[in-house]
Structures are given as C-alpha cells and as structure tokens.
XYZ file of C-alpha atoms in Angstrom:
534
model
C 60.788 27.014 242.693
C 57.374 28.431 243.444
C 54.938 28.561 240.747
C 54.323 32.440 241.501
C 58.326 33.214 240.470
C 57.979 30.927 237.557
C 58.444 33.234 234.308
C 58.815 30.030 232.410
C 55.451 30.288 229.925
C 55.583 26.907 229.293
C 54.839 26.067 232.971
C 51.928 24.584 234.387
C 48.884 26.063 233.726
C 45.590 26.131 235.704
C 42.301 27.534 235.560
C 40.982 25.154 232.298
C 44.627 24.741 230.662
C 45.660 28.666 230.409
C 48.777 29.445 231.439
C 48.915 31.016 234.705
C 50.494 34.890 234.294
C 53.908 35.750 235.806
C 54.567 38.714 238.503
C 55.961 40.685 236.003
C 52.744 40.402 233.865
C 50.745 41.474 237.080
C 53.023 44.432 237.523
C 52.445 45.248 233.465
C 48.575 44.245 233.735
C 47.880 46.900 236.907
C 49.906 49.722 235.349
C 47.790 49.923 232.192
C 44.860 49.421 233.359
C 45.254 52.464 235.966
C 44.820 50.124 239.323
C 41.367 49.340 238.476
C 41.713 45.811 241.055
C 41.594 43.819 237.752
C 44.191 41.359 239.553
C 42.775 39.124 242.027
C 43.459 39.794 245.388
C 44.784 35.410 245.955
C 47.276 36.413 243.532
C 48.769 38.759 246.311
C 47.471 36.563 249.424
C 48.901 32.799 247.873
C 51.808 34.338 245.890
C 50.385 32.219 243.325
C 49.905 33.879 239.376
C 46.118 34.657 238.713
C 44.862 32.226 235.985
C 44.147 33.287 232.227
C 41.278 32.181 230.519
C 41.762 29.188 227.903
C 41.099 30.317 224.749
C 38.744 28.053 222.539
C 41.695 27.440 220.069
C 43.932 25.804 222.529
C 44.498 21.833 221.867
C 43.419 19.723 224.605
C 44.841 21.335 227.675
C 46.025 19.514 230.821
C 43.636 19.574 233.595
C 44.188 21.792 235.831
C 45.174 21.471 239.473
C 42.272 21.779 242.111
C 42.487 25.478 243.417
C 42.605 26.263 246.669
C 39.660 27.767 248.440
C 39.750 30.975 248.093
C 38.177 34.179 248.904
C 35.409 35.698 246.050
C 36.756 38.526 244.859
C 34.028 40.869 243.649
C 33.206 40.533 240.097
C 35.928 42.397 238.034
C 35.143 42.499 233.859
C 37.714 40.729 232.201
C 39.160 41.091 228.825
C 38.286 39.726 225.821
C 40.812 36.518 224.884
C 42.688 36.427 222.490
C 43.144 33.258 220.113
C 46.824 32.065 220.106
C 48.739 28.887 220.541
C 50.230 27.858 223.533
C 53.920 28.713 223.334
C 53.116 32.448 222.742
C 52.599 34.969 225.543
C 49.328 36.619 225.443
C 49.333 39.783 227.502
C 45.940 41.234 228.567
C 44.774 43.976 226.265
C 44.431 47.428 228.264
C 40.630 48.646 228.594
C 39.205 51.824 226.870
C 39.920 54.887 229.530
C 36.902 56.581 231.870
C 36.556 59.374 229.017
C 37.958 59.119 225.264
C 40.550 61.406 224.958
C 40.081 64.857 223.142
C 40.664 65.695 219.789
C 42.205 68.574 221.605
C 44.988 67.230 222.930
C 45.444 64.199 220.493
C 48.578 65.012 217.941
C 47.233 65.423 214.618
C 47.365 62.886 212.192
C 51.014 63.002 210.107
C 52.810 62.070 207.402
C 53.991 58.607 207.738
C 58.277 58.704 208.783
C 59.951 55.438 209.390
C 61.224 56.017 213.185
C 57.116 57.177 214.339
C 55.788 54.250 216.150
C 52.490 52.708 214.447
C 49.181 51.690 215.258
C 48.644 48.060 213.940
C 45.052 47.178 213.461
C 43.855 43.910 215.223
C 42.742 41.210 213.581
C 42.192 37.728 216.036
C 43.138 35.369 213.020
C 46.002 37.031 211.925
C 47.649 36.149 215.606
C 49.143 39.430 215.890
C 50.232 40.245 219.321
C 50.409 44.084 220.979
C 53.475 45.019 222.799
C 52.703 47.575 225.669
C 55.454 50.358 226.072
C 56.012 51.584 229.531
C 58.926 52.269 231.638
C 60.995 48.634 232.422
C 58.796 46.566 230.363
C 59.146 45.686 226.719
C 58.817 42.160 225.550
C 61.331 41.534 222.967
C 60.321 38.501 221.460
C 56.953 39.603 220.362
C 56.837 40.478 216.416
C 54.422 43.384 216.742
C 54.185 46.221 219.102
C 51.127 48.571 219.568
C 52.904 52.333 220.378
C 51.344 52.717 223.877
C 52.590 56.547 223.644
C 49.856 58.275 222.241
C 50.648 61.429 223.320
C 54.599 61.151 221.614
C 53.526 59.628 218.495
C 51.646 60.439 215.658
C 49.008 57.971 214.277
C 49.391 57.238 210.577
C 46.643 54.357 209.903
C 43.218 55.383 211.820
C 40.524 53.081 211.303
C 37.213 54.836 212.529
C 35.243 51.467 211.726
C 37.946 49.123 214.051
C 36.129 48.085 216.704
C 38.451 45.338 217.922
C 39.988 45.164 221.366
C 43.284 47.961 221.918
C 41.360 50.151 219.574
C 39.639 51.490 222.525
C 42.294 54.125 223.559
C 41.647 56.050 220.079
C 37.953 56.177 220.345
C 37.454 59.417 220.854
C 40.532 60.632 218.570
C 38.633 58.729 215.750
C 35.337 60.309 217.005
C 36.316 63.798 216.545
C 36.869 65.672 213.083
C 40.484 66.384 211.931
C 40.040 69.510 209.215
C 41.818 68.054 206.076
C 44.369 69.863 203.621
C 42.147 71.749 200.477
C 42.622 69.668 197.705
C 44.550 70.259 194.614
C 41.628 71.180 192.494
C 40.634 74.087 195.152
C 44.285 74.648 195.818
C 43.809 75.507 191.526
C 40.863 77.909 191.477
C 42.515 80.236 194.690
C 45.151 80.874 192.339
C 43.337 81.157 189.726
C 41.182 83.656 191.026
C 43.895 85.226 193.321
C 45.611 85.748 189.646
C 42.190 86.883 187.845
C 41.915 89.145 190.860
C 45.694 90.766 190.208
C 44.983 91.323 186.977
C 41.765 93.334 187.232
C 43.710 95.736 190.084
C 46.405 95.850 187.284
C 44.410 97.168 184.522
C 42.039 99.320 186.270
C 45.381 100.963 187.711
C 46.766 101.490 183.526
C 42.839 103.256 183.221
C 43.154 105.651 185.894
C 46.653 106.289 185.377
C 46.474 106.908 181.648
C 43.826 109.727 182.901
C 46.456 111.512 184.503
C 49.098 111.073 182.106
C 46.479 112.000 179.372
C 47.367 115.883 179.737
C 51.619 115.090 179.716
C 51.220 113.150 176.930
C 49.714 115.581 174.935
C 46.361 113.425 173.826
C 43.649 116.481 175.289
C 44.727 118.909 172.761
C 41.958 120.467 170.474
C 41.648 119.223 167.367
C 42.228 122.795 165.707
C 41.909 126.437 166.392
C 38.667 128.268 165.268
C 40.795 130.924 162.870
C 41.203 133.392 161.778
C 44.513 134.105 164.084
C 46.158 137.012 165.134
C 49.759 138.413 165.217
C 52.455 136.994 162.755
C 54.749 133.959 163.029
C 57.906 133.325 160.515
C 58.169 129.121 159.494
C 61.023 128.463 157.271
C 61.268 125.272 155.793
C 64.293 123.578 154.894
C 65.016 121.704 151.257
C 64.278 118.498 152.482
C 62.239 118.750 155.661
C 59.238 116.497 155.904
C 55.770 117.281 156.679
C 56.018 116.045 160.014
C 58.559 118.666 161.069
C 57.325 121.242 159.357
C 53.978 120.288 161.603
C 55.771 120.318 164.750
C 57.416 123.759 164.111
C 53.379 125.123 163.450
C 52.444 123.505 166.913
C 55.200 125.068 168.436
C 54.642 128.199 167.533
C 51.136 128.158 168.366
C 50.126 128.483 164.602
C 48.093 125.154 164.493
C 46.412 123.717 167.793
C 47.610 119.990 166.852
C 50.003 118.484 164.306
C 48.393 115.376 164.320
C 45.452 117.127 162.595
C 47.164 119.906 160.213
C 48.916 117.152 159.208
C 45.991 114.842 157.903
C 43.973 118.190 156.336
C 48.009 118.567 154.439
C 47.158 114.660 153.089
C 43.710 115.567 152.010
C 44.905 118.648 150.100
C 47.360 116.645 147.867
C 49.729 119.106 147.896
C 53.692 119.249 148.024
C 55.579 120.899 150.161
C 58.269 122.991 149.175
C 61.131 124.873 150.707
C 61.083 128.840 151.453
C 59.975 131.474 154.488
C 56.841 131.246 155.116
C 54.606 133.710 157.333
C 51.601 132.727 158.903
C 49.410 133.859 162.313
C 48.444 132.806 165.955
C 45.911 130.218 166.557
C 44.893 129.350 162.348
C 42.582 127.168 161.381
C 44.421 123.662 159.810
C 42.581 124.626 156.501
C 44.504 128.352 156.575
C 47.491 127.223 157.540
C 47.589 124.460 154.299
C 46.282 127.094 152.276
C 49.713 129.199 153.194
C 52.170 126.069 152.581
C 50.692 125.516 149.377
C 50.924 128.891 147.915
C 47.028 128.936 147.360
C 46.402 132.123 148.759
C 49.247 133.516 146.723
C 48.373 137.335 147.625
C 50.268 136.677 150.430
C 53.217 135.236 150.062
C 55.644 134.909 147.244
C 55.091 131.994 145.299
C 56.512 129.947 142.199
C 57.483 126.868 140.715
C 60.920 125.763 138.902
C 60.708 122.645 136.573
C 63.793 120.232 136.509
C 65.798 121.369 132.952
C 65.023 124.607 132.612
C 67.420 127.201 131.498
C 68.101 130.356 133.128
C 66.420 132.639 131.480
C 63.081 130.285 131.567
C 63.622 130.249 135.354
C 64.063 134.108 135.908
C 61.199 134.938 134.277
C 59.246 132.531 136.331
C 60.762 133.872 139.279
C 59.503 137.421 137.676
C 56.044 136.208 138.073
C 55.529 134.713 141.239
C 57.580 137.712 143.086
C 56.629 141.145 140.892
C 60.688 141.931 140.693
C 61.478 142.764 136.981
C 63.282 140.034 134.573
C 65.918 143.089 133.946
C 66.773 143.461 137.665
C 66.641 139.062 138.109
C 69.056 138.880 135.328
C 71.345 141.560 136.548
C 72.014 139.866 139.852
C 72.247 136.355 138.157
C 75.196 137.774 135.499
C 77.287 138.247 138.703
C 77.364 134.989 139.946
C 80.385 135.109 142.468
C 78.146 136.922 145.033
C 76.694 134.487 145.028
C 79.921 131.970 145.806
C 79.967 130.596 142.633
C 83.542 130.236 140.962
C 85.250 132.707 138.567
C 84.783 130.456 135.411
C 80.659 130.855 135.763
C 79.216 133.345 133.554
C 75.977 133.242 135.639
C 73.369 131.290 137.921
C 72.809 128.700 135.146
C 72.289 125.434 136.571
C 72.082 126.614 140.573
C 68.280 127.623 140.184
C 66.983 124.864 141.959
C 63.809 123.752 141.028
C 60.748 123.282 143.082
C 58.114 125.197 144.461
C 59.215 128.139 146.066
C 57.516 130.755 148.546
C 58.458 133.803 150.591
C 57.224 136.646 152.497
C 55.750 139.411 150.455
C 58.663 142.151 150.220
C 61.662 139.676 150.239
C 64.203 141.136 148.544
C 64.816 139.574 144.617
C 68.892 139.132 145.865
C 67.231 136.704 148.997
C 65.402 135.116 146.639
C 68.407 133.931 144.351
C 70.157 133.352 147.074
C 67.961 130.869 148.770
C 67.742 128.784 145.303
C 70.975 128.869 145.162
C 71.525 127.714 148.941
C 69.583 124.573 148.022
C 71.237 123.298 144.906
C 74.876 123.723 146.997
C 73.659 122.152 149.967
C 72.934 119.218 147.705
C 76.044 118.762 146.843
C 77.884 119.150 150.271
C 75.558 116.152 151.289
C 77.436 114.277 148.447
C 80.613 115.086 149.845
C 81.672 117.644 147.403
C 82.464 120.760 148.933
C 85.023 122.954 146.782
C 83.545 125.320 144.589
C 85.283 124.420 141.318
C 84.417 120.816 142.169
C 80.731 121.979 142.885
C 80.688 123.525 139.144
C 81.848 120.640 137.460
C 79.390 118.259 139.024
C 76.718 121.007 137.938
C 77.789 120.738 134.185
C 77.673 117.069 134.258
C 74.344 116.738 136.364
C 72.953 119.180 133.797
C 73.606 117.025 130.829
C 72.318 113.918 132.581
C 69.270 115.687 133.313
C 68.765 116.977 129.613
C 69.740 113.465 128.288
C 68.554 110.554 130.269
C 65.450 109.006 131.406
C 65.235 109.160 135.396
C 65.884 105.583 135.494
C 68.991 105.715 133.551
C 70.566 109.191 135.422
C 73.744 106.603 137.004
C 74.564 105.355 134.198
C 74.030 108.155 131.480
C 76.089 109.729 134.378
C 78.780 106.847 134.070
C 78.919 107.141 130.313
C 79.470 110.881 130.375
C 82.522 110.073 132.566
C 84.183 107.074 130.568
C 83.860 109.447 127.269
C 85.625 112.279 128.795
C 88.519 109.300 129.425
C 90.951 108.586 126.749
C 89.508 105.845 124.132
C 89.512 104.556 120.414
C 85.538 105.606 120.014
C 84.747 108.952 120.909
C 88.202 110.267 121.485
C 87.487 112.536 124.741
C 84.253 114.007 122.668
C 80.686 113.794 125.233
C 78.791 113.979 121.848
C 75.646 114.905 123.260
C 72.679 116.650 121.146
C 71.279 118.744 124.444
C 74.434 120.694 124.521
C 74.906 121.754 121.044
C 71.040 122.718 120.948
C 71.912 125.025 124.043
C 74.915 126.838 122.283
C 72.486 127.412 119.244
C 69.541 128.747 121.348
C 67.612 125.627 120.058
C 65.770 122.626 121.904
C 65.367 120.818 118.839
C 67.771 117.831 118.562
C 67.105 118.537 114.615
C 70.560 120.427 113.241
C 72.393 120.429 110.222
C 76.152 118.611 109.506
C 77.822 122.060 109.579
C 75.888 123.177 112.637
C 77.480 119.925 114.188
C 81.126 120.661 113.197
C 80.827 124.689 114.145
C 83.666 124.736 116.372
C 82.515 128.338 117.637
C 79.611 127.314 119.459
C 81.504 126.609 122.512
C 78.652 123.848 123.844
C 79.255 121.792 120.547
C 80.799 118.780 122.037
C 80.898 117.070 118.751
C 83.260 119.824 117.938
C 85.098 120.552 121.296
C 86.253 118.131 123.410
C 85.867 117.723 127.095
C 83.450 119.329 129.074
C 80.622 122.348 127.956
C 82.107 126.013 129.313
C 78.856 125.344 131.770
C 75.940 124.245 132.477
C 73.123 123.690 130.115
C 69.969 123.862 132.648
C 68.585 123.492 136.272
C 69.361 119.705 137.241
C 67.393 118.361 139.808
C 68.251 116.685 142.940
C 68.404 113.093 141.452
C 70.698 114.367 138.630
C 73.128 116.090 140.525
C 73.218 112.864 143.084
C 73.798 110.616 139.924
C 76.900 113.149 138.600
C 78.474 113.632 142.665
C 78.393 109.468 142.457
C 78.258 107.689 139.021
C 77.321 103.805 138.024
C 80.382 102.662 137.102
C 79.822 100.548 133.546
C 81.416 100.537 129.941
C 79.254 101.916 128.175
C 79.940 105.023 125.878
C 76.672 105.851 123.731
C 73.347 105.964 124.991
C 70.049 106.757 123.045
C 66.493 107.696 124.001
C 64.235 105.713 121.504
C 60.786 106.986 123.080
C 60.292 110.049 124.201
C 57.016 109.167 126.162
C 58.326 106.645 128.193
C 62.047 108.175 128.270
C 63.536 104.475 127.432
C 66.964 104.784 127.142
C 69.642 101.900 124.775
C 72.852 101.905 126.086
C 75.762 100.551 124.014
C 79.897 100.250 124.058
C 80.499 100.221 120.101
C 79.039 102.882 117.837
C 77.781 100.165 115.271
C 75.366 98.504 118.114
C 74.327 102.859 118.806
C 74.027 103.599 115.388
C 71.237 100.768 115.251
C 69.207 102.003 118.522
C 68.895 105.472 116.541
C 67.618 103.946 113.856
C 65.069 102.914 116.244
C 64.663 106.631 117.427
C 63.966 107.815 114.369
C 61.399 105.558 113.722
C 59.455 106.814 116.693
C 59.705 110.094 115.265
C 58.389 108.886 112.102
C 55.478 107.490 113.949
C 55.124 110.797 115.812
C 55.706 113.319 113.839
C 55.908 116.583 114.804
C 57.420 114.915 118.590
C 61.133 115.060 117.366
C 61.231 118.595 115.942
C-alpha cells in the first residue's frame, strides 16, 4: 500500500520522526484554512502525505527516510505544534481569519444549556486536542472538540486574555464590548424610584381632587351668618332628639350657616336642650340661635322648666309663669283629663306633666301646651312596649312612687319591691306601705305623721290603710322612673329605706326585723340633721 493512502497513524513517519498526515487530513487542513496553499504542492505531485513537524516532546524518533528532491515551494507560515505523544493524532490548528469577525454578527454570549457546543480553552500541557466540525469530517476518537460553528453556537466561557493557538477565530468577538444585564442592586433603586415616583402622582392626584370635592362635601361653608336674620322658621324638637339633629334641622333650614359650628357655640353655652316648637329666623348668628334653644331670650318664646316629682298643681303654676295663661284656666283643662286620652279612672293630668325644660312660640294655645307634655310622658311608655291606656296609668302610679321613694340608683329595684308587695305574702299582706303616698293624700311632704293619720282609712293614698295600688299618681315621674316601673329588677326584697337624704342611699331588706333596724339608722340622720326630716 502506498504511504500516501496509509491512514494508519502509527505508520512511518518522516520529516525528523513526525508522522506524515493522511489525505483525509489534507482535505480537513485546506478547508479550514480557506485554500491559503498551506499544503505543499509534492504532496499533490508524489502522492506522498506532507510531513508534520516533530514536536520537542516526542521520544527518540526513527530517522527519517531521505526525501526525494523536490521542488521549493514558496515559504508558507506554519502552525504552531502542538506537544503530544505519538499515538495521538494531532490535527493542524486553523489560523486566525483576514479580519476578526464583528461583534455585529457574533451571537451574543448565553446562558450555558447542555446540548450548545463549547469553547474549550487551550492549554499545551493539559494535551487537550480540538476537533474541527465540518461537513464529512469528525474524528471520533478525540476526547475534546472545539465547536467550529461559531455562527450556530453560542459561546459560554470567553477568555479575552487566551492567547493560545484556536483562540484566534474569537479575537475580534472578545475585542468588542457585549452591554451586560443591570445588576440587581440597580435593578433595586428603578423600582424603588419607579415606586417613589407612583406614589408622588398618587397623592398629588388625592390634593387636587379633594379641591374639587371640597364644595360636595360640604367643607367651604362659612363658619356662621353675620345676624340678625330675616323671615321666620318653625324647629320642633322631639323628646329625645340630640343636639346633632336638632343642628342639622337649623342648617337645613337656612337658620345657622354650619352645624359644625352652632353646635360647638351650644357646648360652650352649657346648656340643655329640651323638647318644644321653637321659632327662629333666616341666616342667625350661632350665638342667636343658642340664645333661642335655651330659652334665654325668653320674651320670645314660651319658656319653663318641670322638676322630676312634682305634683300637679306645683307644675301648673309653673306652666302659669313661663306662658302668661292663668292657673284657673291650666287647671280647668287638666281636671278633664280624657281629652287628653287619658283613661276614665284619672281624675286629672297628675303624673303625665313631663318634666323638663319646655318652650313654645309666643301665642301657643295653653290646651297645646298640655298636650305636648303630655305627648312626651306617653311616648315614653310606648317605647317600653306598653301601649293600652289603662296599662299606661298603672305604670304611671307605680313610676310615681318610685320616683318619690328611691334614690336614682335604686329606681329597679324600689320598682321590684313595689311589685312583690302588691303579691300575696306573710309580711306586708298586699299593703305598698309607702310614706310618699300617705303624705300626698294629707296635702303633706313631710314623712312626719301621727299613728291615727297612718290607720285613716279615708285618705284614699294611705297604703298602710288600703291595700293595693294609690287611686293615682302621686307626682311627675321622670323618664328613668317610668322605664324602671314599664321593666322592674326582679329581687325579693319587700322594704326599702332611705337612711341619707343627701346622698339618697337606699337599705333594702326581705324581713321587717332587718327594715326596722335600717330606720333606726334613718332616724339617726335626722337627729344629726335636724330640721332635714320634717
């Protein structure tokens, strides 16, 4: 076999013991190095293989056959050799091209992925071989390949600093500047300031918006109206209305510029406000408008005040005062009490004169004026659920006697006590027992009476003498009181006592022994007080 179609590489060798390079190895050599005539023109002429360089490594080598003459071929540069033992094939590394490539058309530098093809740096003592890709040649027993394809492939380990041979290709990849990802600290402060950035645009958009809203929501209204008004506007308030309504209702009729205000000059005036009609005008000042609610300005309007306990005839003739209409003509209308929807069994409006502070329109009718009292007292008890007329009276009588008898503290359960008396049992027998009524039959407020005036069965509000309830009640009860008789503490007890009449402490007890003993501590009081217990 000719030594030219030997692809044995353990052949002969020539040219100073290297191994002389197959046809196939030509064929490789020539198409990577772009037909630059690196192959020697004998190699074509005496079908023989072109000789490689020895390499310094390479044991003693056998000598070399004398060539034939040939003809010089013009001086061609040659590769650098590479270092490896004999039994390995050592292809020719491809030189650098006529112009690096651009960073233009080189494909960016990637992620690493398993199936990309990768650049292995070049190291002559590591004796790591390149394999050259190209289309029919691959060399299968090599152990590392260099990825010829540069422009399929991505290159994952650039070494700008490699200056060995088969780095030449990438020269000008390496020379030109990739533009790198921002890192994660910059990556930080964009957001950071994108989110800075969002939140100024978000509050300057709540500023100017607020601006517009400002008039919708009501916060440009004056703070008052200059006074003195004009024209004339009717407020009623209702038993139990708070301030704040009663505010709204003066904004809305245009007496008072802003509630918001009227209502902190109402604070500063201390005042209470109490139901009744109440007339007013246009565009007041706040100060006016108090003035009106608190009856200071009493020349116009009609104005008084009820205390919790009083009788009728102490209420009438305060109701005489603050309105100009005669006792006479008060009393008249309250001795005919079923106008005024009370039941049959009432002799008058005892105990439906609500108390309070009261005001109405100059001119109201004295009828109106009852009326309105008693409106208040019987729309307290429809809130409690009791809404029949005989019922109503009842729960009068009883909230009457718990007003004239307990401390406020105590109203459930004198109210409770009042209740388990009027039940059958071995103490009282059905008798209430109770000082405050007796002293009403006699006329009296003095707890003070004599043993006969406590047996009298003729005064009809003795109730040690008559059992059951009084014919009626025996004073104005308040709205606590009446609440307390509608719905009663249940308990056991059947005496109670009030032992100090400053602080209205009240002894409860379920025997009459353990009572008698707390008014023996009542009348000491009065001992130390004397003149307090008449």
């Amino acid at each position: 076999m000719s030594p030219s179609n030997n692809d044995d590489p353990s052949g002969a060798t020539s040219n100073h013991g290297a191994r002389p390079l197959t046809r196939k190895e030509l064929r490789a050599l020539e198409k990577h190095t772009g037909g630059n005539d690196v192959v020697p023109e004998q190699a074509y002429e005496t079908g023989q293989d072109a000789p490689a360089p020895a390499t310094a490594s390479s044991p003693e080598a056998a000598p070399a056959p004398e060539p034939a003459p040939l003809r010089e071929p013009a001086p061609e540069p040659q590769p650098e050799p590479v270092h490896a033992p004999e039994t390995e094939l050592q292809p020719i590394i491809p030189t650098a091209p006529d112009e690096p490539p651009s960073i233009q058309n080189a494909v960016p530098i990637a992620d690493h992925h398993p199936d990309d093809a990768q650049v292995q740096e070049y190291h002559p003592e590591d004796q790591h071989h390149y394999e050259a890709h190209d289309a029919g040649h691959h060399y299968p027993d090599e152990e590392h390949h260099y990825a010829g394809h540069f422009d399929d492939h991505h290159v994952d380990d650039h070494h700008p600093d490699d200056h060995s041979a088969g780095s030449g290709l990438f020269a000008g990849a390496a020379a030109g500047s990739v533009v790198a990802k921002p890192s994660k600290k910059v990556r930080r402060r964009r957001r950071l300031l994108a989110l800075f950035l969002t939140l100024v645009v978000f509050v300057a958009a709540i500023a100017v918006g607020a601006q517009f809203l400002k008039p919708l929501l009501g916060n440009d209204k004056a703070a008052g109206y200059p006074g003195p008004g004009t024209g004339e506007v009717m407020v009623s308030v209702q038993p139990g209305e708070g301030t704040r309504s009663v505010a709204t209702k003066l904004e809305s009729g245009k007496v008072v510029a802003n509630a918001d205000t009227f209502l902190q000059a109402f604070a500063s005036s201390g005042g209470t406000l109490s139901p009744g009609d109440y007339k007013f005008k246009m565009e007041m000042k706040n100060s006016d408008a108090v003035s009106v609610l608190l009856g200071t300005d009493k020349s116009k309007v009609i104005y008084f005040a009820l205390s919790a306990g009083l009788r009728v005839g102490e209420s009438l003739q305060a109701i005489s005062e603050g309105s100009g209409v005669s006792v006479l003509q008060l009393k008249q209308l309250s001795d005919s009490p079923q106008q005024f929807g009370l039941p049959a069994n009432a002799k008058n409006l005892e105990g439906y004169l609500a108390p309070g502070e009261h005001r109405f329109p100059l001119g109201t009718p004295a009828k109106d004026i009852l009326q309105s009292l008693v409106k208040v007292t019987t729309d307290e008890l429809v809130a409690q659920g009791i809404t029949d007329p005989a019922k109503q009276y009842e729960a009068v009588i009883v909230a009457s006697i718990v007003q004239a008898e307990g401390g406020q503290a105590e109203y459930g359960d004198v109210a409770g006590a009042i209740y388990n008396r009027l039940k059958p049992n071995d103490q009282t027998s059905g008798f209430l027992q109770v000082d405050s009524a007796v002293t009403y039959g006699l006329g009296t407020k003095s707890f003070n009476f004599t043993d006969a005036e406590r047996k009298d069965k003729s005064n009809l509000y003795n109730t040690y003498a008559n059992p059951g309830l009084p014919p009626g009640p025996i004073g104005s009860p308040g709205k606590t009181a009446i609440d307390a008789a509608a719905r009663p503490k249940a308990n056991d007890y059947l005496y109670w006592v009030t032992i100090n009449l400053d602080t209205k402490e009240t002894k409860f007890s379920k025997t009459l022994d353990e009572h008698n003993r707390y008014v023996s501590q009542y009348n000491a009081w009065c001992q130390a007080n004397v003149g307090r217990c008449a």
